[in-house]
């Protein structure tokens, strides 16, 4: 390995890829600046002087963006709850304003009467565009590695400068043949190109700064993902906050009111991870859980006698009677049945569950439950509530008011 190669290799290793790209993008902008400045000094062409100033401003803009990126990802800014991501939007916004300023500068402060040295100026302008192509490519590549939209916007801006530079160059050249008119025309096109760039850069920045939605499809995409979460009964609200490259999400979902905090918490955590994994740029997800209102449910309570006021039977599968309450909104009806399984010798659990499924029972309230029946209830999504009072109607009242606790078998 030659010494020179070793040296180069060392440089590549020491600097990480993204920093190298930034340095290259600066290098090419600087080359472009030097070409324009030399052209300006040789010809005194006002258009070239303004174009040199433009490049000078561009270097300043890129430097500002890099400083902002450094600040955003510093430990200090990570201490803020929403980071300092909006600094990027501020820079993009200022960038958009600067471009508008230069666009008008180009239009109104050009000395159209000084049309000498047009061919030489045109050649200088044309050559100065070539390094801008490389600079634009490196900026966009680096923006991906930095995950920075303002750097990407800067790359797009440089790309627009290429188009603009070409038009200025053509305009300068054609002035030799068509006079001032061709110059006006080319500069107008360059002007429009710059305004469009400014709009592209400024639009998302303003939306972020005002907390307005960037992308209406994101809500639709998120709704689709949330639909796959079986515990979510209804998505009440989704809110986004865009800040630089990051999106902060707040969602309000309705879940079964019978879920305890212990049960709901891992579900919300799964929702957070699922959204982060499926949608790019999500920085944080906050899930608010609200209970969905249950309108219809059917509740079984074991009774010791064929009377609604009789004591709740301490057995479930082998209770004497069952009270089956049908609750539909405000209306509560009940029905008392004799337990036909009481005489059965074994495997009462399986028949009992079959009975519950046939009756479409959604909840069971009891004093005791055996391991086998409990397991079968859980597997069939039938909720099992603990109640140690005496009266079935009181138990129903407590269930509706969400005051009962679920059975837990360790
Ligand atoms: Zn520019």
Short mmCIF file of C-alpha atoms and ligand atoms in Angstrom, two decimals:
data_model
loop_
_atom_site.label_atom_id
_atom_site.label_comp_id
_atom_site.label_asym_id
_atom_site.label_seq_id
_atom_site.Cartn_x
_atom_site.Cartn_y
_atom_site.Cartn_z
CA UNK A 1 0.00 0.00 0.00
CA UNK A 2 1.43 3.37 -1.00
CA UNK A 3 1.87 6.13 1.54
CA UNK A 4 -0.57 8.36 -0.28
CA UNK A 5 -3.27 5.70 -0.25
CA UNK A 6 -2.67 5.03 3.43
CA UNK A 7 -3.07 8.72 4.17
CA UNK A 8 -6.34 8.93 2.23
CA UNK A 9 -7.61 5.82 3.94
CA UNK A 10 -6.83 7.39 7.29
CA UNK A 11 -8.83 10.50 6.41
CA UNK A 12 -11.82 8.40 5.33
CA UNK A 13 -11.74 6.42 8.55
CA UNK A 14 -11.33 9.35 10.88
CA UNK A 15 -14.13 11.37 9.37
CA UNK A 16 -17.50 9.77 9.28
CA UNK A 17 -19.29 9.55 5.97
CA UNK A 18 -21.80 12.31 6.57
CA UNK A 19 -19.19 14.86 7.65
CA UNK A 20 -17.18 14.03 4.57
CA UNK A 21 -20.21 14.68 2.39
CA UNK A 22 -20.78 18.04 4.05
CA UNK A 23 -17.15 19.00 3.49
CA UNK A 24 -17.41 17.97 -0.18
CA UNK A 25 -20.61 19.96 -0.65
CA UNK A 26 -18.88 23.04 0.81
CA UNK A 27 -15.85 22.46 -1.37
CA UNK A 28 -17.93 22.43 -4.56
CA UNK A 29 -19.95 25.51 -3.56
CA UNK A 30 -16.68 27.29 -2.88
CA UNK A 31 -15.35 26.37 -6.34
CA UNK A 32 -18.52 27.77 -7.88
CA UNK A 33 -18.12 30.96 -5.84
CA UNK A 34 -14.50 31.39 -6.98
CA UNK A 35 -15.49 30.96 -10.65
CA UNK A 36 -18.23 33.59 -10.35
CA UNK A 37 -16.03 36.07 -8.44
CA UNK A 38 -13.25 35.79 -11.07
CA UNK A 39 -15.87 36.27 -13.81
CA UNK A 40 -17.26 39.32 -12.02
CA UNK A 41 -13.81 40.88 -11.60
CA UNK A 42 -12.93 40.28 -15.26
CA UNK A 43 -16.18 41.51 -16.80
CA UNK A 44 -17.83 43.75 -14.19
CA UNK A 45 -21.13 42.10 -15.15
CA UNK A 46 -23.77 42.97 -12.51
CA UNK A 47 -25.62 39.67 -12.99
CA UNK A 48 -22.43 37.74 -12.16
CA UNK A 49 -21.77 39.93 -9.12
CA UNK A 50 -25.28 39.20 -7.79
CA UNK A 51 -24.79 35.51 -8.52
CA UNK A 52 -21.51 35.59 -6.54
CA UNK A 53 -23.30 37.23 -3.62
CA UNK A 54 -26.00 34.57 -3.89
CA UNK A 55 -23.40 31.80 -3.54
CA UNK A 56 -21.84 33.60 -0.60
CA UNK A 57 -25.25 33.64 1.13
CA UNK A 58 -25.76 29.97 0.29
CA UNK A 59 -22.56 29.03 2.12
CA UNK A 60 -23.78 31.00 5.10
CA UNK A 61 -27.16 29.22 5.00
CA UNK A 62 -25.56 25.74 4.89
CA UNK A 63 -23.30 26.67 7.81
CA UNK A 64 -26.31 27.80 9.84
CA UNK A 65 -28.10 24.53 9.15
CA UNK A 66 -25.08 22.52 10.32
CA UNK A 67 -24.85 24.54 13.53
CA UNK A 68 -28.58 23.97 14.13
CA UNK A 69 -28.20 20.20 13.57
CA UNK A 70 -25.35 20.21 16.10
CA UNK A 71 -27.59 22.02 18.63
CA UNK A 72 -30.64 19.81 18.00
CA UNK A 73 -28.76 16.59 18.70
CA UNK A 74 -26.82 17.94 21.66
CA UNK A 75 -27.44 16.42 25.10
CA UNK A 76 -28.71 19.78 26.29
CA UNK A 77 -31.56 20.00 23.79
CA UNK A 78 -32.57 16.36 24.39
CA UNK A 79 -33.50 17.48 27.91
CA UNK A 80 -36.43 19.47 26.53
CA UNK A 81 -39.62 17.41 26.27
CA UNK A 82 -40.06 18.13 22.57
CA UNK A 83 -36.36 18.62 21.81
CA UNK A 84 -35.31 21.61 19.74
CA UNK A 85 -36.47 20.12 16.45
CA UNK A 86 -38.42 23.25 15.56
CA UNK A 87 -35.14 25.12 15.19
CA UNK A 88 -34.85 23.29 11.87
CA UNK A 89 -38.20 24.65 10.80
CA UNK A 90 -37.13 28.14 11.81
CA UNK A 91 -33.98 27.83 9.70
CA UNK A 92 -35.98 26.50 6.73
CA UNK A 93 -38.39 29.41 7.10
CA UNK A 94 -35.57 31.97 7.20
CA UNK A 95 -33.99 30.22 4.20
CA UNK A 96 -37.25 30.60 2.25
CA UNK A 97 -37.39 34.32 3.09
CA UNK A 98 -33.74 34.80 2.04
CA UNK A 99 -34.41 33.13 -1.31
CA UNK A 100 -37.41 35.39 -1.93
CA UNK A 101 -35.22 38.36 -1.10
CA UNK A 102 -32.56 37.26 -3.60
CA UNK A 103 -35.15 36.54 -6.25
CA UNK A 104 -36.41 40.12 -6.08
CA UNK A 105 -32.86 41.40 -5.87
CA UNK A 106 -32.13 39.58 -9.13
CA UNK A 107 -35.17 41.11 -10.81
CA UNK A 108 -35.05 44.69 -9.59
CA UNK A 109 -31.43 45.49 -8.87
CA UNK A 110 -29.98 44.23 -12.10
CA UNK A 111 -28.36 46.77 -14.35
CA UNK A 112 -29.93 45.73 -17.63
CA UNK A 113 -28.17 48.48 -19.52
CA UNK A 114 -24.74 47.06 -18.87
CA UNK A 115 -24.72 44.35 -21.49
CA UNK A 116 -21.03 44.30 -22.39
CA UNK A 117 -18.92 41.11 -22.05
CA UNK A 118 -22.02 38.93 -22.27
CA UNK A 119 -20.35 35.89 -23.86
CA UNK A 120 -17.51 35.75 -21.31
CA UNK A 121 -19.98 36.27 -18.44
CA UNK A 122 -22.19 33.56 -19.88
CA UNK A 123 -19.29 31.08 -19.98
CA UNK A 124 -18.26 31.86 -16.39
CA UNK A 125 -21.85 31.44 -15.22
CA UNK A 126 -22.17 28.13 -17.09
CA UNK A 127 -18.94 26.71 -15.65
CA UNK A 128 -19.92 27.83 -12.14
CA UNK A 129 -23.03 25.65 -12.37
CA UNK A 130 -21.03 22.38 -12.73
CA UNK A 131 -19.66 22.25 -9.16
CA UNK A 132 -23.15 23.12 -7.89
CA UNK A 133 -24.41 19.81 -9.30
CA UNK A 134 -21.98 17.92 -7.03
CA UNK A 135 -22.72 20.15 -4.07
CA UNK A 136 -26.46 19.53 -4.45
CA UNK A 137 -25.98 15.75 -4.63
CA UNK A 138 -23.73 15.69 -1.53
CA UNK A 139 -26.12 17.87 0.47
CA UNK A 140 -29.08 15.60 -0.29
CA UNK A 141 -27.02 12.47 0.50
CA UNK A 142 -25.81 14.00 3.77
CA UNK A 143 -29.35 15.08 4.67
CA UNK A 144 -30.42 11.42 4.64
CA UNK A 145 -27.57 10.46 6.96
CA UNK A 146 -28.31 13.40 9.29
CA UNK A 147 -32.09 12.87 8.93
CA UNK A 148 -32.36 16.61 8.42
CA UNK A 149 -35.12 18.12 6.26
CA UNK A 150 -33.53 21.57 6.30
CA UNK A 151 -30.31 20.14 4.83
CA UNK A 152 -32.39 18.33 2.22
CA UNK A 153 -34.21 21.57 1.44
CA UNK A 154 -30.84 23.25 1.12
CA UNK A 155 -29.84 20.56 -1.40
CA UNK A 156 -33.06 21.20 -3.35
CA UNK A 157 -32.30 24.90 -3.20
CA UNK A 158 -28.84 24.27 -4.68
CA UNK A 159 -30.49 22.20 -7.39
CA UNK A 160 -32.82 25.11 -8.18
CA UNK A 161 -29.75 27.34 -8.28
CA UNK A 162 -28.36 25.09 -11.01
CA UNK A 163 -31.48 25.61 -13.14
CA UNK A 164 -31.50 29.30 -12.35
CA UNK A 165 -27.77 29.56 -13.18
CA UNK A 166 -28.33 27.85 -16.53
CA UNK A 167 -31.07 30.30 -17.45
CA UNK A 168 -28.94 33.26 -16.44
CA UNK A 169 -26.08 31.87 -18.55
CA UNK A 170 -28.32 31.30 -21.60
CA UNK A 171 -29.89 34.73 -21.15
CA UNK A 172 -26.49 36.39 -20.98
CA UNK A 173 -25.38 34.63 -24.13
CA UNK A 174 -28.56 35.28 -26.13
CA UNK A 175 -28.42 38.98 -25.28
CA UNK A 176 -25.74 39.16 -28.00
CA UNK A 177 -28.42 38.23 -30.57
CA UNK A 178 -31.77 39.37 -29.18
CA UNK A 179 -30.73 42.25 -26.94
CA UNK A 180 -32.20 43.08 -23.56
CA UNK A 181 -35.50 41.24 -24.19
CA UNK A 182 -33.92 37.76 -24.03
CA UNK A 183 -32.17 38.78 -20.83
CA UNK A 184 -35.49 39.85 -19.25
CA UNK A 185 -37.13 36.61 -20.33
CA UNK A 186 -34.40 34.31 -18.95
CA UNK A 187 -34.22 36.19 -15.70
CA UNK A 188 -38.01 35.93 -15.29
CA UNK A 189 -37.79 32.12 -15.63
CA UNK A 190 -34.88 32.04 -13.15
CA UNK A 191 -36.99 34.19 -10.84
CA UNK A 192 -39.95 31.81 -10.99
CA UNK A 193 -37.63 28.83 -10.32
CA UNK A 194 -36.33 30.53 -7.20
CA UNK A 195 -39.82 31.43 -5.95
CA UNK A 196 -40.94 27.80 -6.37
CA UNK A 197 -37.88 26.65 -4.38
CA UNK A 198 -38.72 29.12 -1.69
CA UNK A 199 -42.31 27.87 -1.57
CA UNK A 200 -41.18 24.22 -1.26
CA UNK A 201 -38.80 25.04 1.56
CA UNK A 202 -41.09 27.46 3.35
CA UNK A 203 -44.34 25.49 3.18
CA UNK A 204 -43.50 22.65 5.59
CA UNK A 205 -41.58 25.01 7.86
CA UNK A 206 -44.61 27.26 8.28
CA UNK A 207 -46.89 24.24 8.81
CA UNK A 208 -44.54 22.93 11.53
CA UNK A 209 -44.20 26.28 13.22
CA UNK A 210 -47.98 26.69 13.30
CA UNK A 211 -48.61 23.02 14.25
CA UNK A 212 -50.69 22.47 11.13
CA UNK A 213 -50.86 19.02 9.48
CA UNK A 214 -48.18 18.28 6.85
CA UNK A 215 -49.50 15.09 5.46
CA UNK A 216 -53.21 14.16 5.52
CA UNK A 217 -52.35 10.59 4.50
CA UNK A 218 -50.52 9.97 7.76
CA UNK A 219 -53.79 9.99 9.69
CA UNK A 220 -55.34 7.50 7.26
CA UNK A 221 -52.27 5.26 7.45
CA UNK A 222 -52.31 5.38 11.24
CA UNK A 223 -56.04 4.60 11.38
CA UNK A 224 -55.35 1.51 9.26
CA UNK A 225 -52.63 0.34 11.63
CA UNK A 226 -54.76 0.95 14.74
CA UNK A 227 -57.60 -1.07 13.23
CA UNK A 228 -55.41 -4.17 13.56
CA UNK A 229 -55.18 -3.76 17.33
CA UNK A 230 -58.03 -5.93 18.53
CA UNK A 231 -58.25 -4.27 21.96
CA UNK A 232 -59.07 -0.90 20.41
CA UNK A 233 -62.83 -0.54 20.08
CA UNK A 234 -62.72 2.95 18.63
CA UNK A 235 -60.13 5.58 17.73
CA UNK A 236 -61.49 8.83 19.09
CA UNK A 237 -58.76 11.27 18.10
CA UNK A 238 -55.31 11.40 16.50
CA UNK A 239 -53.14 14.48 16.75
CA UNK A 240 -49.74 15.17 15.23
CA UNK A 241 -47.08 17.73 15.96
CA UNK A 242 -44.42 18.06 13.36
CA UNK A 243 -41.04 19.44 14.34
CA UNK A 244 -38.13 19.27 11.94
CA UNK A 245 -37.63 15.58 11.11
CA UNK A 246 -39.83 14.35 13.96
CA UNK A 247 -43.49 13.69 14.50
CA UNK A 248 -45.05 13.67 17.97
CA UNK A 249 -48.26 11.67 18.10
CA UNK A 250 -51.14 11.81 20.56
CA UNK A 251 -53.98 9.34 20.21
CA UNK A 252 -57.16 8.80 22.16
CA UNK A 253 -58.56 5.28 21.93
CA UNK A 254 -61.55 3.60 23.48
CA UNK A 255 -61.03 0.16 25.01
CA UNK A 256 -63.13 -2.28 26.92
CA UNK A 257 -64.00 -0.69 30.31
CA UNK A 258 -63.38 -4.02 31.97
CA UNK A 259 -59.65 -3.72 31.27
CA UNK A 260 -57.62 -2.84 34.34
CA UNK A 261 -54.67 -0.41 34.23
CA UNK A 262 -52.38 -3.42 34.52
CA UNK A 263 -53.91 -4.88 31.41
CA UNK A 264 -54.20 -1.64 29.40
CA UNK A 265 -50.62 -0.51 29.95
CA UNK A 266 -48.84 -3.22 27.91
CA UNK A 267 -51.41 -2.73 25.15
CA UNK A 268 -50.61 1.00 24.93
CA UNK A 269 -46.91 0.15 24.91
CA UNK A 270 -47.47 -2.25 22.02
CA UNK A 271 -49.40 0.45 20.15
CA UNK A 272 -46.50 2.89 20.64
CA UNK A 273 -43.91 0.42 19.35
CA UNK A 274 -46.09 -0.72 16.46
CA UNK A 275 -46.58 2.87 15.26
CA UNK A 276 -42.90 3.74 15.68
CA UNK A 277 -41.86 0.66 13.72
CA UNK A 278 -44.31 1.22 10.87
CA UNK A 279 -44.17 4.97 10.36
CA UNK A 280 -40.95 6.81 9.76
CA UNK A 281 -40.10 9.87 11.80
CA UNK A 282 -42.29 9.17 14.83
CA UNK A 283 -40.40 10.47 17.83
CA UNK A 284 -42.95 9.77 20.52
CA UNK A 285 -46.47 8.38 20.90
CA UNK A 286 -48.81 9.19 23.76
CA UNK A 287 -51.84 6.93 24.08
CA UNK A 288 -54.83 8.02 26.13
CA UNK A 289 -57.22 5.21 26.96
CA UNK A 290 -60.89 5.89 27.53
CA UNK A 291 -63.48 3.24 28.35
CA UNK A 292 -65.88 2.45 25.53
CA UNK A 293 -69.47 2.49 26.70
CA UNK A 294 -70.87 -1.05 26.77
CA UNK A 295 -74.50 -1.09 25.90
CA UNK A 296 -75.29 -4.77 25.68
CA UNK A 297 -74.16 -7.41 28.04
CA UNK A 298 -75.45 -10.64 29.45
CA UNK A 299 -74.44 -11.56 32.99
CA UNK A 300 -74.71 -14.88 34.78
CA UNK A 301 -74.89 -15.03 38.58
CA UNK A 302 -75.15 -18.36 40.47
CA UNK A 303 -78.04 -18.47 42.94
CA UNK A 304 -78.80 -20.86 45.78
CA UNK A 305 -82.59 -20.70 45.21
CA UNK A 306 -85.13 -19.95 42.53
CA UNK A 307 -85.60 -16.42 43.85
CA UNK A 308 -83.77 -13.32 42.72
CA UNK A 309 -83.32 -12.28 46.35
CA UNK A 310 -81.83 -15.60 47.39
CA UNK A 311 -78.15 -15.78 48.31
CA UNK A 312 -75.48 -16.01 45.66
CA UNK A 313 -74.35 -19.62 45.47
CA UNK A 314 -70.76 -20.16 46.59
CA UNK A 315 -70.31 -22.65 43.72
CA UNK A 316 -70.34 -21.74 40.05
CA UNK A 317 -70.51 -24.89 37.91
CA UNK A 318 -72.55 -26.72 40.50
CA UNK A 319 -74.78 -23.85 41.64
CA UNK A 320 -78.47 -24.65 42.15
CA UNK A 321 -79.82 -21.87 39.97
CA UNK A 322 -78.58 -19.20 37.60
CA UNK A 323 -79.84 -15.65 37.25
CA UNK A 324 -79.20 -14.42 33.73
CA UNK A 325 -79.39 -10.65 33.40
CA UNK A 326 -79.76 -9.06 30.02
CA UNK A 327 -78.63 -5.44 30.04
CA UNK A 328 -79.40 -3.29 27.01
CA UNK A 329 -78.68 0.37 27.65
CA UNK A 330 -81.07 1.40 30.41
CA UNK A 331 -83.17 -1.74 30.31
CA UNK A 332 -82.31 -4.62 32.64
CA UNK A 333 -84.20 -7.91 32.47
CA UNK A 334 -83.50 -11.16 34.20
CA UNK A 335 -84.44 -14.76 34.01
CA UNK A 336 -83.84 -17.57 36.51
CA UNK A 337 -82.89 -21.07 35.34
CA UNK A 338 -82.37 -24.34 37.12
CA UNK A 339 -78.86 -25.70 36.72
CA UNK A 340 -79.20 -29.01 34.87
CA UNK A 341 -75.51 -29.79 35.29
CA UNK A 342 -75.76 -30.14 39.05
CA UNK A 343 -76.30 -33.90 38.83
CA UNK A 344 -73.46 -34.40 36.36
CA UNK A 345 -70.56 -36.32 37.82
CA UNK A 346 -67.57 -34.95 35.98
CA UNK A 347 -66.46 -32.46 33.32
CA UNK A 348 -69.01 -29.92 34.53
CA UNK A 349 -66.69 -27.06 33.43
CA UNK A 350 -66.83 -27.85 29.72
CA UNK A 351 -70.64 -28.13 29.70
CA UNK A 352 -70.96 -25.00 31.78
CA UNK A 353 -68.90 -23.00 29.25
CA UNK A 354 -70.95 -24.46 26.42
CA UNK A 355 -74.08 -23.29 28.21
CA UNK A 356 -72.61 -19.76 28.59
CA UNK A 357 -71.71 -19.62 24.89
CA UNK A 358 -75.17 -20.85 23.86
CA UNK A 359 -76.72 -18.12 25.98
CA UNK A 360 -74.24 -15.47 24.70
CA UNK A 361 -73.18 -14.66 28.25
CA UNK A 362 -70.47 -11.96 28.34
CA UNK A 363 -69.84 -11.71 32.11
CA UNK A 364 -70.00 -13.95 35.12
CA UNK A 365 -70.26 -12.65 38.70
CA UNK A 366 -69.48 -15.12 41.48
CA UNK A 367 -67.85 -15.73 44.84
CA UNK A 368 -65.57 -18.57 43.80
CA UNK A 369 -64.27 -20.00 40.57
CA UNK A 370 -62.22 -23.12 39.99
CA UNK A 371 -59.01 -23.09 37.95
CA UNK A 372 -60.47 -25.08 35.06
CA UNK A 373 -63.60 -22.96 34.64
CA UNK A 374 -61.59 -19.77 35.09
CA UNK A 375 -59.22 -20.84 32.32
CA UNK A 376 -62.12 -21.69 30.04
CA UNK A 377 -63.80 -18.33 30.73
CA UNK A 378 -60.61 -16.40 29.90
CA UNK A 379 -60.08 -18.39 26.72
CA UNK A 380 -63.64 -17.56 25.59
CA UNK A 381 -63.31 -13.84 26.45
CA UNK A 382 -65.95 -14.13 29.16
CA UNK A 383 -65.19 -11.83 32.06
CA UNK A 384 -65.28 -13.20 35.56
CA UNK A 385 -66.02 -10.73 38.38
CA UNK A 386 -65.61 -11.21 42.09
CA UNK A 387 -68.51 -10.23 44.35
CA UNK A 388 -68.78 -11.18 48.01
CA UNK A 389 -72.14 -9.51 48.75
CA UNK A 390 -75.40 -11.38 48.95
CA UNK A 391 -77.78 -9.88 46.45
CA UNK A 392 -77.63 -10.47 42.69
CA UNK A 393 -79.27 -7.16 41.81
CA UNK A 394 -76.71 -5.33 43.93
CA UNK A 395 -73.94 -7.17 42.06
CA UNK A 396 -75.39 -6.02 38.73
CA UNK A 397 -75.58 -2.44 39.96
CA UNK A 398 -71.91 -2.58 40.96
CA UNK A 399 -70.92 -4.08 37.61
CA UNK A 400 -72.65 -1.29 35.70
CA UNK A 401 -70.94 1.29 37.90
CA UNK A 402 -67.57 -0.36 37.23
CA UNK A 403 -67.07 -1.10 40.92
CA UNK A 404 -66.39 -4.83 40.70
CA UNK A 405 -62.94 -6.35 40.59
CA UNK A 406 -61.94 -9.12 38.26
CA UNK A 407 -60.93 -12.52 39.48
CA UNK A 408 -57.24 -13.19 39.24
CA UNK A 409 -55.86 -16.65 39.53
CA UNK A 410 -52.12 -16.75 39.88
ZN1 LIG B 1 -28.98 29.78 -3.72
#
